[in-house]
Each structure stands twice: as C-alpha cells, then as structure tokens.
mmCIF file of C-alpha atoms and ligand atoms in Angstrom:
data_model
loop_
_atom_site.group_PDB
_atom_site.id
_atom_site.type_symbol
_atom_site.label_atom_id
_atom_site.label_comp_id
_atom_site.label_asym_id
_atom_site.label_seq_id
_atom_site.Cartn_x
_atom_site.Cartn_y
_atom_site.Cartn_z
ATOM 1 C CA MET A 1 -17.970 -5.678 -15.501
ATOM 2 C CA PRO A 2 -16.261 -3.371 -13.240
ATOM 3 C CA GLU A 3 -12.945 -2.324 -13.910
ATOM 4 C CA ARG A 4 -10.076 -2.911 -11.364
ATOM 5 C CA LEU A 5 -7.607 0.261 -10.701
ATOM 6 C CA LEU A 6 -4.538 0.042 -8.963
ATOM 7 C CA LEU A 7 -3.628 3.310 -7.292
ATOM 8 C CA ILE A 8 -0.082 3.802 -5.801
ATOM 9 C CA PRO A 9 0.213 6.901 -3.809
ATOM 10 C CA ALA A 10 3.960 7.853 -4.105
ATOM 11 C CA ALA A 11 4.019 11.469 -3.020
ATOM 12 C CA GLY A 12 5.285 11.080 0.479
ATOM 13 C CA VAL A 13 9.028 12.375 1.643
ATOM 14 C CA GLY A 14 9.846 9.208 3.803
ATOM 15 C CA GLU A 15 11.735 11.453 5.975
ATOM 16 C CA ARG A 16 12.466 8.442 8.583
ATOM 17 C CA MET A 17 14.783 6.676 5.866
ATOM 18 C CA LYS A 18 17.210 9.766 6.294
ATOM 19 C CA ILE A 19 18.717 9.568 2.776
ATOM 20 C CA GLY A 20 18.024 13.137 1.773
ATOM 21 C CA TYR A 21 15.359 12.301 -1.081
ATOM 22 C CA PRO A 22 12.044 10.441 -1.256
ATOM 23 C CA LYS A 23 12.515 6.645 -0.127
ATOM 24 C CA GLN A 24 10.545 5.429 -3.423
ATOM 25 C CA TYR A 25 13.206 6.622 -5.321
ATOM 26 C CA PHE A 26 15.975 4.426 -3.412
ATOM 27 C CA PRO A 27 17.761 2.095 -5.996
ATOM 28 C CA LEU A 28 16.942 -1.246 -4.540
ATOM 29 C CA ILE A 29 18.207 -3.675 -6.892
ATOM 30 C CA ASP A 30 20.012 -3.459 -10.117
ATOM 31 C CA ASN A 31 19.780 0.275 -9.935
ATOM 32 C CA VAL A 32 15.786 0.016 -10.237
ATOM 33 C CA THR A 33 14.278 2.326 -7.971
ATOM 34 C CA MET A 34 11.658 0.954 -5.190
ATOM 35 C CA LEU A 35 8.706 2.681 -6.854
ATOM 36 C CA GLU A 36 9.810 0.927 -10.177
ATOM 37 C CA VAL A 37 10.043 -2.525 -8.405
ATOM 38 C CA THR A 38 6.468 -1.957 -6.572
ATOM 39 C CA VAL A 39 4.842 -0.805 -9.878
ATOM 40 C CA ASN A 40 6.260 -3.398 -12.358
ATOM 41 C CA ARG A 41 5.812 -6.313 -9.977
ATOM 42 C CA LEU A 42 2.181 -5.455 -9.612
ATOM 43 C CA ALA A 43 1.759 -4.949 -13.526
ATOM 44 C CA ALA A 44 3.303 -8.334 -14.022
ATOM 45 C CA MET A 45 0.779 -9.880 -12.174
ATOM 46 C CA ASN A 46 -1.745 -8.947 -14.933
ATOM 47 C CA LEU A 47 -4.560 -8.486 -12.529
ATOM 48 C CA PHE A 48 -5.385 -4.559 -13.339
ATOM 49 C CA ASP A 49 -6.781 -2.867 -15.771
ATOM 50 C CA ARG A 50 -4.977 0.234 -15.259
ATOM 51 C CA ILE A 51 -2.550 1.756 -12.857
ATOM 52 C CA ALA A 52 -2.174 5.410 -11.492
ATOM 53 C CA VAL A 53 0.738 6.220 -9.766
ATOM 54 C CA VAL A 54 0.518 9.550 -7.748
ATOM 55 C CA VAL A 55 3.325 12.022 -7.209
ATOM 56 C CA SER A 56 4.051 15.349 -5.799
ATOM 57 C CA ASP A 57 3.874 18.173 -8.517
ATOM 58 C CA LYS A 58 7.279 18.933 -7.289
ATOM 59 C CA ASP A 59 8.830 15.550 -8.022
ATOM 60 C CA SER A 60 11.985 15.686 -10.020
ATOM 61 C CA TYR A 61 12.598 11.877 -10.140
ATOM 62 C CA ILE A 62 9.561 10.345 -11.955
ATOM 63 C CA GLU A 63 10.595 11.166 -15.259
ATOM 64 C CA THR A 64 13.332 8.527 -15.464
ATOM 65 C CA CYS A 65 11.265 5.877 -14.185
ATOM 66 C CA ARG A 66 10.479 3.072 -16.582
ATOM 67 C CA PHE A 67 7.058 1.543 -15.827
ATOM 68 C CA GLU A 68 5.579 -1.599 -17.633
ATOM 69 C CA GLY A 69 1.828 -2.075 -18.062
ATOM 70 C CA ASN A 70 -1.102 0.447 -18.572
ATOM 71 C CA VAL A 71 0.672 2.942 -16.262
ATOM 72 C CA THR A 72 -0.372 6.849 -15.763
ATOM 73 C CA VAL A 73 1.434 9.159 -13.503
ATOM 74 C CA TYR A 74 -0.676 12.028 -12.095
ATOM 75 C CA ARG A 75 1.070 14.954 -10.356
ATOM 76 C CA CYS A 76 -1.297 15.769 -7.804
ATOM 77 C CA GLY A 77 0.027 14.353 -4.357
ATOM 78 C CA GLY A 78 -1.445 16.162 -1.287
ATOM 79 C CA GLU A 79 -0.196 16.895 2.140
ATOM 80 C CA THR A 80 -1.161 13.456 3.470
ATOM 81 C CA ARG A 81 -1.402 9.920 2.218
ATOM 82 C CA ALA A 82 -4.864 10.116 2.197
ATOM 83 C CA GLN A 83 -4.951 13.567 0.512
ATOM 84 C CA SER A 84 -2.785 11.947 -2.318
ATOM 85 C CA VAL A 85 -5.203 8.897 -2.654
ATOM 86 C CA LEU A 86 -8.202 10.985 -2.763
ATOM 87 C CA ASN A 87 -6.610 13.565 -5.401
ATOM 88 C CA GLY A 88 -5.378 10.511 -7.453
ATOM 89 C CA LEU A 89 -8.835 9.057 -7.731
ATOM 90 C CA ILE A 90 -10.238 12.356 -8.668
ATOM 91 C CA ALA A 91 -7.852 12.615 -11.622
ATOM 92 C CA ALA A 92 -8.100 8.851 -12.600
ATOM 93 C CA ALA A 93 -11.605 8.983 -12.409
ATOM 94 C CA PRO A 94 -12.763 5.457 -12.126
ATOM 95 C CA GLY A 95 -16.291 4.306 -12.642
ATOM 96 C CA ASP A 96 -18.489 4.535 -9.468
ATOM 97 C CA ASN A 97 -18.414 0.484 -9.133
ATOM 98 C CA ASP A 98 -15.051 -0.139 -10.155
ATOM 99 C CA TRP A 99 -12.642 -1.777 -7.657
ATOM 100 C CA VAL A 100 -9.886 0.649 -6.395
ATOM 101 C CA PHE A 101 -6.977 -1.183 -5.114
ATOM 102 C CA VAL A 102 -4.667 1.047 -3.298
ATOM 103 C CA HIS A 103 -0.917 -0.072 -2.709
ATOM 104 C CA ASP A 104 2.057 1.893 -0.728
ATOM 105 C CA ALA A 105 4.918 2.654 -3.193
ATOM 106 C CA ALA A 106 7.110 1.393 -0.358
ATOM 107 C CA ARG A 107 6.064 -2.001 -0.276
ATOM 108 C CA PRO A 108 7.740 -3.662 -3.176
ATOM 109 C CA CYS A 109 7.332 -7.438 -1.957
ATOM 110 C CA VAL A 110 3.492 -7.925 -2.290
ATOM 111 C CA GLU A 111 2.942 -11.192 -3.749
ATOM 112 C CA LYS A 112 0.523 -12.426 -6.243
ATOM 113 C CA ASP A 113 -1.040 -14.918 -4.177
ATOM 114 C CA SER A 114 -2.197 -12.168 -1.551
ATOM 115 C CA VAL A 115 -3.745 -10.251 -4.254
ATOM 116 C CA LEU A 116 -5.782 -13.180 -5.633
ATOM 117 C CA ARG A 117 -6.937 -13.912 -2.117
ATOM 118 C CA LEU A 118 -8.080 -10.266 -1.775
ATOM 119 C CA ILE A 119 -9.884 -10.359 -5.247
ATOM 120 C CA ASP A 120 -11.647 -13.277 -4.447
ATOM 121 C CA THR A 121 -12.940 -11.846 -1.284
ATOM 122 C CA VAL A 122 -14.160 -8.590 -2.174
ATOM 123 C CA GLU A 123 -15.714 -10.401 -5.768
ATOM 124 C CA ASN A 124 -17.262 -13.402 -3.661
ATOM 125 C CA GLU A 125 -18.235 -12.220 -0.362
ATOM 126 C CA ALA A 126 -20.706 -9.736 1.234
ATOM 127 C CA VAL A 127 -18.235 -6.955 2.014
ATOM 128 C CA ASP A 128 -17.472 -3.494 1.192
ATOM 129 C CA GLY A 129 -13.879 -3.647 1.016
ATOM 130 C CA ALA A 130 -11.111 -5.851 2.152
ATOM 131 C CA ILE A 131 -7.455 -5.274 3.274
ATOM 132 C CA LEU A 132 -4.194 -7.425 3.449
ATOM 133 C CA ALA A 133 -3.279 -7.710 6.892
ATOM 134 C CA MET A 134 -1.124 -9.692 9.233
ATOM 135 C CA PRO A 135 -2.030 -11.291 12.875
ATOM 136 C CA VAL A 136 -0.043 -9.922 15.789
ATOM 137 C CA SER A 137 2.361 -12.300 17.342
ATOM 138 C CA ASP A 138 3.874 -10.193 19.864
ATOM 139 C CA THR A 139 1.716 -9.468 23.252
ATOM 140 C CA ILE A 140 0.213 -5.986 22.837
ATOM 141 C CA LYS A 141 0.268 -3.001 25.452
ATOM 142 C CA TRP A 142 -1.759 0.068 25.612
ATOM 143 C CA VAL A 143 0.126 2.698 27.346
ATOM 144 C CA ASN A 144 -0.657 6.256 28.789
ATOM 145 C CA ASP A 145 1.495 9.583 27.411
ATOM 146 C CA LYS A 146 4.287 8.362 29.984
ATOM 147 C CA GLY A 147 4.799 5.172 28.636
ATOM 148 C CA ILE A 148 3.272 3.430 31.521
ATOM 149 C CA ILE A 149 0.998 0.363 30.828
ATOM 150 C CA GLU A 150 -2.790 0.575 31.177
ATOM 151 C CA LYS A 151 -3.866 -2.509 29.819
ATOM 152 C CA THR A 152 -2.978 -5.540 27.786
ATOM 153 C CA ILE A 153 -5.068 -5.879 24.428
ATOM 154 C CA ASP A 154 -6.292 -9.151 23.368
ATOM 155 C CA ARG A 155 -3.761 -9.994 20.410
ATOM 156 C CA SER A 156 -6.409 -12.435 18.716
ATOM 157 C CA ARG A 157 -7.967 -9.609 17.810
ATOM 158 C CA CYS A 158 -5.295 -7.572 16.399
ATOM 159 C CA TYR A 159 -3.936 -7.106 12.916
ATOM 160 C CA ARG A 160 -1.390 -5.082 11.411
ATOM 161 C CA ALA A 161 -2.796 -3.554 8.236
ATOM 162 C CA GLN A 162 -0.887 -3.796 5.065
ATOM 163 C CA THR A 163 -1.637 -2.798 1.562
ATOM 164 C CA PRO A 164 -3.326 -3.213 -1.173
ATOM 165 C CA GLN A 165 -6.577 -2.112 0.384
ATOM 166 C CA VAL A 166 -9.808 -2.509 -1.930
ATOM 167 C CA PHE A 167 -12.992 -0.881 -2.328
ATOM 168 C CA GLN A 168 -15.261 0.615 -4.885
ATOM 169 C CA ALA A 169 -14.278 3.951 -5.866
ATOM 170 C CA GLU A 170 -17.559 5.887 -5.488
ATOM 171 C CA ALA A 171 -17.635 4.820 -1.527
ATOM 172 C CA LEU A 172 -13.864 5.084 -1.062
ATOM 173 C CA ILE A 173 -14.089 8.790 -2.430
ATOM 174 C CA SER A 174 -16.942 9.789 -0.399
ATOM 175 C CA ALA A 175 -15.240 8.260 2.662
ATOM 176 C CA LEU A 176 -11.911 10.012 2.029
ATOM 177 C CA LYS A 177 -13.701 13.189 1.667
ATOM 178 C CA GLU A 178 -15.235 12.935 4.959
ATOM 179 C CA ALA A 179 -12.033 11.676 6.608
ATOM 180 C CA LYS A 180 -10.438 14.863 5.608
ATOM 181 C CA GLY A 181 -6.830 13.517 5.380
ATOM 182 C CA SER A 182 -6.929 12.383 9.170
ATOM 183 C CA VAL A 183 -6.526 8.500 8.456
ATOM 184 C CA THR A 184 -3.399 6.712 7.686
ATOM 185 C CA ASP A 185 -5.062 4.312 5.649
ATOM 186 C CA GLU A 186 -8.131 3.620 3.602
ATOM 187 C CA ALA A 187 -9.678 1.307 5.556
ATOM 188 C CA SER A 188 -9.747 3.824 8.664
ATOM 189 C CA ALA A 189 -12.063 6.113 6.348
ATOM 190 C CA MET A 190 -14.557 3.305 5.206
ATOM 191 C CA GLU A 191 -14.776 2.301 8.992
ATOM 192 C CA MET A 192 -15.671 5.535 10.143
ATOM 193 C CA LYS A 193 -18.769 5.184 7.578
ATOM 194 C CA GLY A 194 -19.419 1.836 9.100
ATOM 195 C CA ALA A 195 -18.440 -0.209 5.971
ATOM 196 C CA THR A 196 -17.998 -3.788 6.440
ATOM 197 C CA VAL A 197 -14.117 -4.412 5.819
ATOM 198 C CA LYS A 198 -12.405 -7.762 5.981
ATOM 199 C CA VAL A 199 -8.922 -8.541 6.634
ATOM 200 C CA VAL A 200 -7.592 -11.175 4.359
ATOM 201 C CA GLU A 201 -3.951 -12.767 5.426
ATOM 202 C CA GLY A 202 -0.798 -10.884 3.664
ATOM 203 C CA SER A 203 2.656 -12.077 3.822
ATOM 204 C CA ALA A 204 5.389 -11.431 6.325
ATOM 205 C CA PHE A 205 7.478 -10.223 3.075
ATOM 206 C CA ASN A 206 4.757 -7.427 2.507
ATOM 207 C CA ILE A 207 6.800 -4.741 4.577
ATOM 208 C CA LYS A 208 6.651 -1.106 4.380
ATOM 209 C CA VAL A 209 9.945 0.251 3.692
ATOM 210 C CA THR A 210 10.250 2.979 6.613
ATOM 211 C CA TYR A 211 13.892 2.671 8.124
ATOM 212 C CA PRO A 212 17.295 1.839 6.555
ATOM 213 C CA ASP A 213 17.272 -1.469 8.028
ATOM 214 C CA ASP A 214 14.372 -2.597 6.125
ATOM 215 C CA ILE A 215 16.265 -2.331 2.771
ATOM 216 C CA GLN A 216 18.486 -5.116 3.553
ATOM 217 C CA ILE A 217 14.999 -7.444 4.231
ATOM 218 C CA VAL A 218 13.471 -6.370 1.066
ATOM 219 C CA ARG A 219 16.786 -6.919 -0.938
ATOM 220 C CA ASN A 220 17.348 -10.167 0.375
ATOM 221 C CA TYR A 221 13.599 -11.230 -0.469
ATOM 222 C CA LEU A 222 13.966 -9.625 -3.842
ATOM 223 C CA GLN A 223 17.181 -11.480 -4.532
ATOM 224 C CA SER A 224 15.667 -14.617 -3.253
ATOM 225 C CA ILE A 225 12.906 -14.469 -6.099
ATOM 226 C CA GLN A 226 15.397 -13.453 -8.958
ATOM 227 C CA LYS A 227 17.093 -17.075 -8.102
ATOM 228 C CA GLY A 228 13.753 -18.458 -8.858
ATOM 229 C CA GLN A 229 12.668 -19.031 -5.228
ATOM 230 C CA GLU A 230 9.493 -17.233 -5.288
ATOM 231 C CA LYS A 231 7.320 -18.344 -2.159
HETATM 232 O O1 LIG B 1 5.075 7.668 4.729
HETATM 233 P P1 LIG B 1 4.380 6.248 4.783
HETATM 234 O O2 LIG B 1 5.397 5.209 4.774
HETATM 235 O O3 LIG B 1 3.223 6.304 5.663
HETATM 236 O O4 LIG B 1 3.665 6.470 3.286
HETATM 237 C C1 LIG B 1 2.879 5.539 2.863
HETATM 238 C C2 LIG B 1 2.890 5.667 1.477
HETATM 239 O O5 LIG B 1 1.903 7.012 0.815
HETATM 240 C C3 LIG B 1 4.111 5.942 0.452
HETATM 241 O O6 LIG B 1 4.016 5.197 -0.719
HETATM 242 C C4 LIG B 1 4.329 7.340 0.323
HETATM 243 O O7 LIG B 1 4.773 7.770 -0.834
HETATM 244 C C5 LIG B 1 2.906 7.811 0.307
HETATM 245 N N1 LIG B 1 2.380 9.344 0.401
HETATM 246 C C6 LIG B 1 1.682 10.048 -0.465
HETATM 247 N N2 LIG B 1 1.568 11.220 -0.061
HETATM 248 C C7 LIG B 1 1.685 11.773 1.244
HETATM 249 C C8 LIG B 1 2.332 10.799 2.224
HETATM 250 C C9 LIG B 1 2.569 9.575 1.659
HETATM 251 O O8 LIG B 1 1.689 9.756 -1.519
HETATM 252 N N3 LIG B 1 1.683 13.093 1.428
#
C-alpha cells in the first residue's frame, strides 16, 4: 500500500505580514503558533502516515513548537517554496508511488472533509494528482503592464488554487527538478509535464494567511470550531 506523506513547507519569511519574524510563528490562538495549529489539525485527522515539516536551516523558532503525531522537522528550506518542497521530499525520501500531500503552513483552517475529497479523487479516479481549489466569483480581468484591461477571462473556467496538492512522489520530484524553483505551486510543475491534475472543491475558510487582516478571519473560524460549531 502506498503511504501518505504530508509535507508542510514552512521556510518562508512572510514579508507581507510585516511582523518582523516569519508568519508561521504568529501566535494564532491560546498562544499556539500558526504552524502548530496547521500541523496539529492535520495530524488529528488521522489520514497521514507521516508528516514532514520543512524549515530554514537558520530557523530559531521551531524548537519551541509542540507537534502531535508522527512529525519530523527537516532544516532544508530553499530560496523558493518549490525548492523547499523539493529539498524536503529528498530528505523525507518517500517511496516512488507514495502520495505526497503538500500543504502551506499558512493555511491553518483546512478541513477534514476537503482532504477526504482529495484522497477519494486521487485514489479512485484516472488522474495524476489533485488540488483543493475554489471557483472564482468575481469577474476576472487580464491587464497590460500599465493596468489597462486587455480582456475579460471566462470565470467559469477559473479556480483559485489552495492546498493540499497531492501527487505521487517520484513524479512530483522529477517535475519540481525540471521546473527549477520557478513555480508557485506543485500543480504548475506537474502541468508543465503534461500531467492530468484535477481541481477538487475546497473551502472558503482555507485561506492562506498573507496580510495582517487575514489573522482576524482565521481567528474567528478557529474560535467558532473551538465552540463546537465545525462546518
Ligand atoms: O510566501 P507564501 O505565502 O506563498 O508561502 C507559502 C508557503 O510556502 C508557506 O508555508 C511558506 O512558509 C512556504 N515557503 C517555504 N520556502 C520558501 C518560501 C515559502 O517553505 N522559500
């Protein structure tokens, strides 16, 4: 049976948060960091055989984190997210056909139902991988470098990519090596290789914390599920 490896790249600096330290260490709720909330929520789903967290070799915060489950920390983060994922995969050394679930440290509100839909898709459909994504509700404009609209994109074909993104280990490693760190998600590297990658509907709560205002949305969600109102 192929194993399921969850890989969490957490080697970014998160400059857009403007807090002076990496955003994954922001205390989200009850003084627990964003990274701990993300890892421990996913560990509690009991869907993964092991969890790999990838941090920078200069990281001075990770030692204070308390993780639950079968978690290994690798200090091999790279210059880009794609390089961190590739370095982490090489270090964690999954079997060629193992499923790798890559999930942003900065998405602490991922829901178990969404992950179950992803697993069902890659294990039962004729696809090379799948990603959580959300349909776009706004009208989408394509603009030139001066901000002048050139055309309107058919939004019924547009999705916002989230994570987890799931692929088999060997295929993902080879795609990331070829993409040479230039991609902003794993699916992009697989698309370049012509892989069949399906979008699976995620959740509006699975936002990536990027700007200071995102913190309040995430806190409200986490507080609401603490009160037993899980969606
Ligand atoms: O910066 P961004 O929000 O796109 O980062 C997405 C995820 O990738 C975060 O969890 C971040 O820590 C991680 N990352 C990384 N190595 C980098 C850049 C980002 O692991 N060099």
